[in-house]
Short mmCIF file of N, CA, C and O in Angstrom, two decimals:
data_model
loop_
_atom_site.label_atom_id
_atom_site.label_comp_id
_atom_site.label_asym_id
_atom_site.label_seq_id
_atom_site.Cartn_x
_atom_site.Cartn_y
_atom_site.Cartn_z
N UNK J 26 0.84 -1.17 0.00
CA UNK J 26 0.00 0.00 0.00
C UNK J 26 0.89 1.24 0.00
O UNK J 26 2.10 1.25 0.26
N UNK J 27 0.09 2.34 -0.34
CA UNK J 27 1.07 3.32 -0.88
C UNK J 27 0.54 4.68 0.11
O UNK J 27 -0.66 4.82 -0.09
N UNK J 28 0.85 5.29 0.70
CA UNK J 28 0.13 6.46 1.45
C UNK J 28 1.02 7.52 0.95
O UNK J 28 2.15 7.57 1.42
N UNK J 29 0.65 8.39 0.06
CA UNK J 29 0.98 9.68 -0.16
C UNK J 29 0.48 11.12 0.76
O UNK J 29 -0.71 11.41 0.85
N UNK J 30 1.22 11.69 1.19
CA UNK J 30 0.84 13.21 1.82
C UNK J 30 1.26 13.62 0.84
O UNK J 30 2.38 13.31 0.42
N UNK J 31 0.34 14.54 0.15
CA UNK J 31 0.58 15.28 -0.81
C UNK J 31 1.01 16.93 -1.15
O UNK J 31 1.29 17.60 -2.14
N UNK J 32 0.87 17.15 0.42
CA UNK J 32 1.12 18.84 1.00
C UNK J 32 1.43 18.53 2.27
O UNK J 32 1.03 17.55 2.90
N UNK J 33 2.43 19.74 2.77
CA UNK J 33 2.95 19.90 3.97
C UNK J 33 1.68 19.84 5.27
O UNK J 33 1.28 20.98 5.51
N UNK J 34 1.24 19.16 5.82
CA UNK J 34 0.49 19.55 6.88
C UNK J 34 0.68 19.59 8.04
O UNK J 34 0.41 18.61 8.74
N UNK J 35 1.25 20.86 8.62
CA UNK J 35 1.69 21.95 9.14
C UNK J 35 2.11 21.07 10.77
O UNK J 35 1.60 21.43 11.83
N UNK J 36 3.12 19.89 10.67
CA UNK J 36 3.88 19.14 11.48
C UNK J 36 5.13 19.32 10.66
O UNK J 36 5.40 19.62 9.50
N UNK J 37 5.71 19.05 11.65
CA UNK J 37 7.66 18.59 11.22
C UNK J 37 7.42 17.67 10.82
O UNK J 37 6.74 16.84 11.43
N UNK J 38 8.02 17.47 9.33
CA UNK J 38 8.02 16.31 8.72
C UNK J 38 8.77 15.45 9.38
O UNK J 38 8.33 14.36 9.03
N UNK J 39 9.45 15.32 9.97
CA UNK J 39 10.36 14.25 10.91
C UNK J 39 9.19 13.87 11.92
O UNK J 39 8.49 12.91 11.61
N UNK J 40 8.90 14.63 13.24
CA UNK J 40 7.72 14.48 14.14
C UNK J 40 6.39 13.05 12.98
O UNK J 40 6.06 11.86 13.04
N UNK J 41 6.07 14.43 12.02
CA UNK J 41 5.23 12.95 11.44
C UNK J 41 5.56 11.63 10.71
O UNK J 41 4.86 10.68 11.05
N UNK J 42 6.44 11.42 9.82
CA UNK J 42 7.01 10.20 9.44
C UNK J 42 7.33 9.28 10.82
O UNK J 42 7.11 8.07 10.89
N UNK J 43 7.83 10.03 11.76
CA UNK J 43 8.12 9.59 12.98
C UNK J 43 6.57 8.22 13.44
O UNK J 43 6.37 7.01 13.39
N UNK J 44 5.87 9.46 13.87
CA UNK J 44 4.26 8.94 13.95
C UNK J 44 3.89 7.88 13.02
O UNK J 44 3.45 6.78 13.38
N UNK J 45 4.07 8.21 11.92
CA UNK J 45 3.60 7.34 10.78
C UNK J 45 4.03 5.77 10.30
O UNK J 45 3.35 4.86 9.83
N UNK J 46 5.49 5.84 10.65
CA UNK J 46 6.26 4.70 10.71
C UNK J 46 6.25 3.68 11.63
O UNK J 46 6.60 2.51 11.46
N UNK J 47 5.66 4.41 13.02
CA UNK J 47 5.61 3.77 14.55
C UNK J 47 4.14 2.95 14.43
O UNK J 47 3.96 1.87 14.97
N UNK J 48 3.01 3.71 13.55
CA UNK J 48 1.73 3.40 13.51
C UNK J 48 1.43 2.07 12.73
O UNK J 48 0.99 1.04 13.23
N UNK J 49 1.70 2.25 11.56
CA UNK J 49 1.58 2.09 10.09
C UNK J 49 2.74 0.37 9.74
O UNK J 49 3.97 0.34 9.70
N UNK J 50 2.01 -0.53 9.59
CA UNK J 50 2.51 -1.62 8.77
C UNK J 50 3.80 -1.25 8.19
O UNK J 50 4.06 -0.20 7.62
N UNK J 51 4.62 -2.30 8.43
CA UNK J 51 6.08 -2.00 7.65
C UNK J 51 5.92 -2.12 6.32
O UNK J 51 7.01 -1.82 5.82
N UNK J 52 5.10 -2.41 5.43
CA UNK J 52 5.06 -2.75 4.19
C UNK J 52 4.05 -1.60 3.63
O UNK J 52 3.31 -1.80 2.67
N UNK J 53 4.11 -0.53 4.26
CA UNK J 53 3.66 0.80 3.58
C UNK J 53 4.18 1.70 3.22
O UNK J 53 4.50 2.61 3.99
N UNK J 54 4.47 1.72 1.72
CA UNK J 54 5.28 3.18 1.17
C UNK J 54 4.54 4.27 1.84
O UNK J 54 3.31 4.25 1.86
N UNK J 55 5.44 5.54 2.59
CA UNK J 55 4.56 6.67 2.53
C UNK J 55 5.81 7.93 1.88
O UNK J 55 6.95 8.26 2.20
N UNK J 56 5.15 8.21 1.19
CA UNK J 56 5.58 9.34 0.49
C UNK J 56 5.42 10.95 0.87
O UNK J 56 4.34 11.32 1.34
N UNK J 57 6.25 11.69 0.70
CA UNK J 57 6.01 12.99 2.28
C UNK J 57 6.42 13.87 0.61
O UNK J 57 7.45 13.68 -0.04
N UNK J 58 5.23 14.87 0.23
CA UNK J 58 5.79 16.01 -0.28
C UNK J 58 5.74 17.59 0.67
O UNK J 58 4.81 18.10 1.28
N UNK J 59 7.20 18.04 0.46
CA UNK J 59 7.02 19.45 1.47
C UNK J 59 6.95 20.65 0.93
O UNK J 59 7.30 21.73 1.41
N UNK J 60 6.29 20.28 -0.49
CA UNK J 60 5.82 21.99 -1.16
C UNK J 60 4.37 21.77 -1.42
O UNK J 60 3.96 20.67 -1.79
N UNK J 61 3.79 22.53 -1.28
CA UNK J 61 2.93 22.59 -1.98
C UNK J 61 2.39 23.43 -3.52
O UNK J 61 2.84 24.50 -3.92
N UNK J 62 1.54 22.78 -4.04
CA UNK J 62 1.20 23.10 -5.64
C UNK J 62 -0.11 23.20 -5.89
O UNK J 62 -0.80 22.38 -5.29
N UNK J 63 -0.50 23.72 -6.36
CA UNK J 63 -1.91 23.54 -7.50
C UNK J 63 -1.83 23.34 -8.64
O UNK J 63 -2.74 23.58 -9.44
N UNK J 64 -1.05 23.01 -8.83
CA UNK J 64 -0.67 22.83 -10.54
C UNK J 64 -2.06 20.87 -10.70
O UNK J 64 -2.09 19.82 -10.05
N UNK J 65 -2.62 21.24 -11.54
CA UNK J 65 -3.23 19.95 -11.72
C UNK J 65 -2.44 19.16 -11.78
O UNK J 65 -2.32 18.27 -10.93
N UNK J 66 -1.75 19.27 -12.74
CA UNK J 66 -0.95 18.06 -13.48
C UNK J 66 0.35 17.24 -12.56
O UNK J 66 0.87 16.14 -12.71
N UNK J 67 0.54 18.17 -11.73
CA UNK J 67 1.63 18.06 -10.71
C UNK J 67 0.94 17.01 -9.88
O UNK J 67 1.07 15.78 -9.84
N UNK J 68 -0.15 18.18 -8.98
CA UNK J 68 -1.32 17.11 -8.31
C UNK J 68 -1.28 15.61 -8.62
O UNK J 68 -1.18 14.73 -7.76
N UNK J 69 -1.40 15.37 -10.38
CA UNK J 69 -2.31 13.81 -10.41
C UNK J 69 -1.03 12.86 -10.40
O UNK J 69 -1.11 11.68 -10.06
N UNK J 70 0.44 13.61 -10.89
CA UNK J 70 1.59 12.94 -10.80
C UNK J 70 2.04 12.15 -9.46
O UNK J 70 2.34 10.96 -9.35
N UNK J 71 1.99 13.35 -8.29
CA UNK J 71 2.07 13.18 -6.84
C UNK J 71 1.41 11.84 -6.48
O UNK J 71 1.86 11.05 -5.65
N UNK J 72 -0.10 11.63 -7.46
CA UNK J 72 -1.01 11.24 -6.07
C UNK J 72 -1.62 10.09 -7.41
O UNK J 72 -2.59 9.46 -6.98
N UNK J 73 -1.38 9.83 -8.43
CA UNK J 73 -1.54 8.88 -9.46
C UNK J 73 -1.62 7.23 -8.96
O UNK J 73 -2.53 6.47 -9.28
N UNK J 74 -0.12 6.76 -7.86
CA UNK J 74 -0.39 5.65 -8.09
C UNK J 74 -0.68 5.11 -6.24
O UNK J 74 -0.70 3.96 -5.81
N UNK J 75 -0.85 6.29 -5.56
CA UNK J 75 -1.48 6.68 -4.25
C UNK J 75 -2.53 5.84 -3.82
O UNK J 75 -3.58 6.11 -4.39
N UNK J 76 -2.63 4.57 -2.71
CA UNK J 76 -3.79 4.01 -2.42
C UNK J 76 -4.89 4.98 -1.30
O UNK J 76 -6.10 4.85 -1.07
N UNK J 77 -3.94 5.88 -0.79
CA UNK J 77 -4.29 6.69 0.55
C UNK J 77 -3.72 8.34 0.34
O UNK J 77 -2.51 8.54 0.48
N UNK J 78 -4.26 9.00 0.14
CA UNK J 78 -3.78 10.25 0.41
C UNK J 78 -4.37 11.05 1.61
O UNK J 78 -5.53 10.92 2.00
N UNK J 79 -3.40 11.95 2.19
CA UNK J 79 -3.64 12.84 3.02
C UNK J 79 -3.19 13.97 2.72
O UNK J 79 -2.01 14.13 2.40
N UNK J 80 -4.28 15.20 2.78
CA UNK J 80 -4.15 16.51 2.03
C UNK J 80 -5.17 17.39 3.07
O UNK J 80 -6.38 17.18 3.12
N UNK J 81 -4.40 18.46 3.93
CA UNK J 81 -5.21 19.76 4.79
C UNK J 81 -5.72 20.21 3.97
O UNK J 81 -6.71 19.65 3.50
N UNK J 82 -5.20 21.53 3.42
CA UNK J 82 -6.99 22.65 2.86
C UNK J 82 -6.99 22.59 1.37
O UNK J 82 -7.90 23.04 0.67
N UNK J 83 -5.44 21.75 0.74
CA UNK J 83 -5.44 22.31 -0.75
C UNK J 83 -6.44 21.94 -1.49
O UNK J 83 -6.94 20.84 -1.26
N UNK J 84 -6.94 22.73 -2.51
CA UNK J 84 -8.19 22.40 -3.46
C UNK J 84 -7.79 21.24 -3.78
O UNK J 84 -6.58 21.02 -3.89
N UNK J 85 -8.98 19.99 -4.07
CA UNK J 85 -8.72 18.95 -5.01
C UNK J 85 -10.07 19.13 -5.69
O UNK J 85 -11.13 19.17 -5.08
N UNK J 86 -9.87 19.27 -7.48
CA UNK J 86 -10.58 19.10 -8.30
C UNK J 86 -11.38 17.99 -8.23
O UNK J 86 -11.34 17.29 -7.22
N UNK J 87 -12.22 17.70 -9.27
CA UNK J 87 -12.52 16.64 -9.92
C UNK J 87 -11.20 16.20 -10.96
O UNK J 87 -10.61 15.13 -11.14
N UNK J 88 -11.14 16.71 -11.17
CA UNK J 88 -10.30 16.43 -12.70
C UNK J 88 -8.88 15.66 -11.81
O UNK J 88 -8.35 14.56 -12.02
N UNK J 89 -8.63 16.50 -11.01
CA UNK J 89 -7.62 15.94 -9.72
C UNK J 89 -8.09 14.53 -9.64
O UNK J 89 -7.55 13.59 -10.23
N UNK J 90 -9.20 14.45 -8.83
CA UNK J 90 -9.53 13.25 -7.93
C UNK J 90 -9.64 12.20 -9.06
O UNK J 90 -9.47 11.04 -8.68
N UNK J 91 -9.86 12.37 -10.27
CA UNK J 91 -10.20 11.59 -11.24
C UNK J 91 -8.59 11.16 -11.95
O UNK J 91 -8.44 10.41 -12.92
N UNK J 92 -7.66 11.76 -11.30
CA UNK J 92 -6.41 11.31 -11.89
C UNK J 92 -5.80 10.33 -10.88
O UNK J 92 -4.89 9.63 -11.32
N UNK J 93 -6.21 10.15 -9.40
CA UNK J 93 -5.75 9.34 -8.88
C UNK J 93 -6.16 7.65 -8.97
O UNK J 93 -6.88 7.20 -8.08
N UNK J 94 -5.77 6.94 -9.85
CA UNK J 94 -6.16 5.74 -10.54
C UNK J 94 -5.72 4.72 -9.63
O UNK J 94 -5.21 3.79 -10.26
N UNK J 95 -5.73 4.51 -8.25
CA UNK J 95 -5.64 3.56 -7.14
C UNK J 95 -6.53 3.64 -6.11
O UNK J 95 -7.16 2.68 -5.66
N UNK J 96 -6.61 4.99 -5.65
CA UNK J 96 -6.96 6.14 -4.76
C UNK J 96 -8.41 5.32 -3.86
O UNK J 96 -9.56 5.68 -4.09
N UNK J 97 -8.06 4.20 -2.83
CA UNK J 97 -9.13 4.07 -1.99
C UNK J 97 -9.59 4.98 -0.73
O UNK J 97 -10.72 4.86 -0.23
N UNK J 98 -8.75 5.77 -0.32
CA UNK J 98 -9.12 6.82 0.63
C UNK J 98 -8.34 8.39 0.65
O UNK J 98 -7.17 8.65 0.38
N UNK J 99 -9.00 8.95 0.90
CA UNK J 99 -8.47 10.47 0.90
C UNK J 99 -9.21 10.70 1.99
O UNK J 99 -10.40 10.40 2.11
N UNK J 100 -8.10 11.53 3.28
CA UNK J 100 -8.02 11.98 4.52
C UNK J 100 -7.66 13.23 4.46
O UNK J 100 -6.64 13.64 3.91
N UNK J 101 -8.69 14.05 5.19
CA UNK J 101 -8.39 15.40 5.46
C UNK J 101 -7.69 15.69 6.99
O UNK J 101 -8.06 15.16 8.04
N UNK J 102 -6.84 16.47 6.87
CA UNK J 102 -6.01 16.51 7.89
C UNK J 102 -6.80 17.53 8.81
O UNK J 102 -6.10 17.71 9.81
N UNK J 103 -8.10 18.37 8.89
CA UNK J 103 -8.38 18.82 9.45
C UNK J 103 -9.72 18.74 8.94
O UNK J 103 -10.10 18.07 7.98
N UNK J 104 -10.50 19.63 9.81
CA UNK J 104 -11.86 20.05 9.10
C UNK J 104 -12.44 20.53 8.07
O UNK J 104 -11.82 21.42 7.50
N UNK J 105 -13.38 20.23 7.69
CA UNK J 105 -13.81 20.59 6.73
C UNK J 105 -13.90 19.95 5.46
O UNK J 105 -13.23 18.93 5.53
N UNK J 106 -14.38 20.06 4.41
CA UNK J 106 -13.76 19.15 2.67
C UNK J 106 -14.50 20.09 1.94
O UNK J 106 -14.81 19.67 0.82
N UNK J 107 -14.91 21.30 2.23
CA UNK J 107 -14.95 22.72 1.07
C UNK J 107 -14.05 22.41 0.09
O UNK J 107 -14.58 22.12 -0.98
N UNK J 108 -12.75 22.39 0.12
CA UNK J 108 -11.96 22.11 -0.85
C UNK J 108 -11.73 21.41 -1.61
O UNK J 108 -10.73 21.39 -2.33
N UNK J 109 -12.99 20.41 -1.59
CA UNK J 109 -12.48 18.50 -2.13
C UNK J 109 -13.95 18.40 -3.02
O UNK J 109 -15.07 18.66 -2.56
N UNK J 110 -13.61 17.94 -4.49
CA UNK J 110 -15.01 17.69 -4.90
C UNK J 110 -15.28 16.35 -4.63
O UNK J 110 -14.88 15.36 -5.23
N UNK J 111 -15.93 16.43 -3.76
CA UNK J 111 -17.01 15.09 -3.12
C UNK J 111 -17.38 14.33 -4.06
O UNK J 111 -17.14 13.13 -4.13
N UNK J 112 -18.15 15.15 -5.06
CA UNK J 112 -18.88 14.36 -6.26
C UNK J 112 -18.17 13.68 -6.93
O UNK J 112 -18.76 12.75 -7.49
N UNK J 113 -16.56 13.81 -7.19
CA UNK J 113 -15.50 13.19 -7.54
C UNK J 113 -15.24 11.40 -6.61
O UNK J 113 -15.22 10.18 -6.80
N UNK J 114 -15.13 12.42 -5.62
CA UNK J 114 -15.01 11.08 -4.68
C UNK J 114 -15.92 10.13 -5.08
O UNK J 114 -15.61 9.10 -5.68
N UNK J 115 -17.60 10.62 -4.58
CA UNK J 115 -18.23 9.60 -4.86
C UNK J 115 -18.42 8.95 -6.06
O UNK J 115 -18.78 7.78 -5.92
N UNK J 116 -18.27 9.36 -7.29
CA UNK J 116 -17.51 8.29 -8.38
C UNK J 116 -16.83 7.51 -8.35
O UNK J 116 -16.96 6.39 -8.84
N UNK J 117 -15.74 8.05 -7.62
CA UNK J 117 -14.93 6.79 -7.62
C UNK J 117 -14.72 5.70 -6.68
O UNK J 117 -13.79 4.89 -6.68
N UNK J 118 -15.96 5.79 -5.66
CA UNK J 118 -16.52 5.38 -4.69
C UNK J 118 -15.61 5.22 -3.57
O UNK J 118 -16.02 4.80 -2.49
#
């Protein structure tokens, strides 16, 4: 399984890999990006072969969510999913 963070969410990346590694099955890639983008195309690259992503406030399209071609869960790191087209999600169930 593949867990992508796809944006910085606003921990020390050390502190969380830390967390993540201690939690998380040894046989889980997790992938830590520490910029963030809106670039679509960037987006679907990041998060393409992603079983799990975790993403705080950045917009995710449809067109986004529809590029992640593994993608069984997407986790918001905080409240809210204003930013997330749902209707995307629920397509892809």
């Amino acid at each position: 399984m593949k867990l992508v963070i796809i944006e910085p969410l606003g921990v020390e990346q050390k502190k969380l890999m830390d967390i993540a590694f201690g939690a998380l099955d040894k046989d889980v890639d997790i992938v830590y990006y520490d910029t963030r983008t809106t670039d679509a195309n960037e987006l679907i690259e990041r998060g393409r072969d992603a079983d799990v992503i975790a993403v705080s406030n950045l917009p995710l399209s449809a067109e986004v969510i529809g590029g992640f071609e593994k993608l069984k869960l997407l986790s918001g790191a905080f409240t809210g999913v204003d930013h997330i087209a749902l209707d995307a999600c629920r397509e892809k169930g």
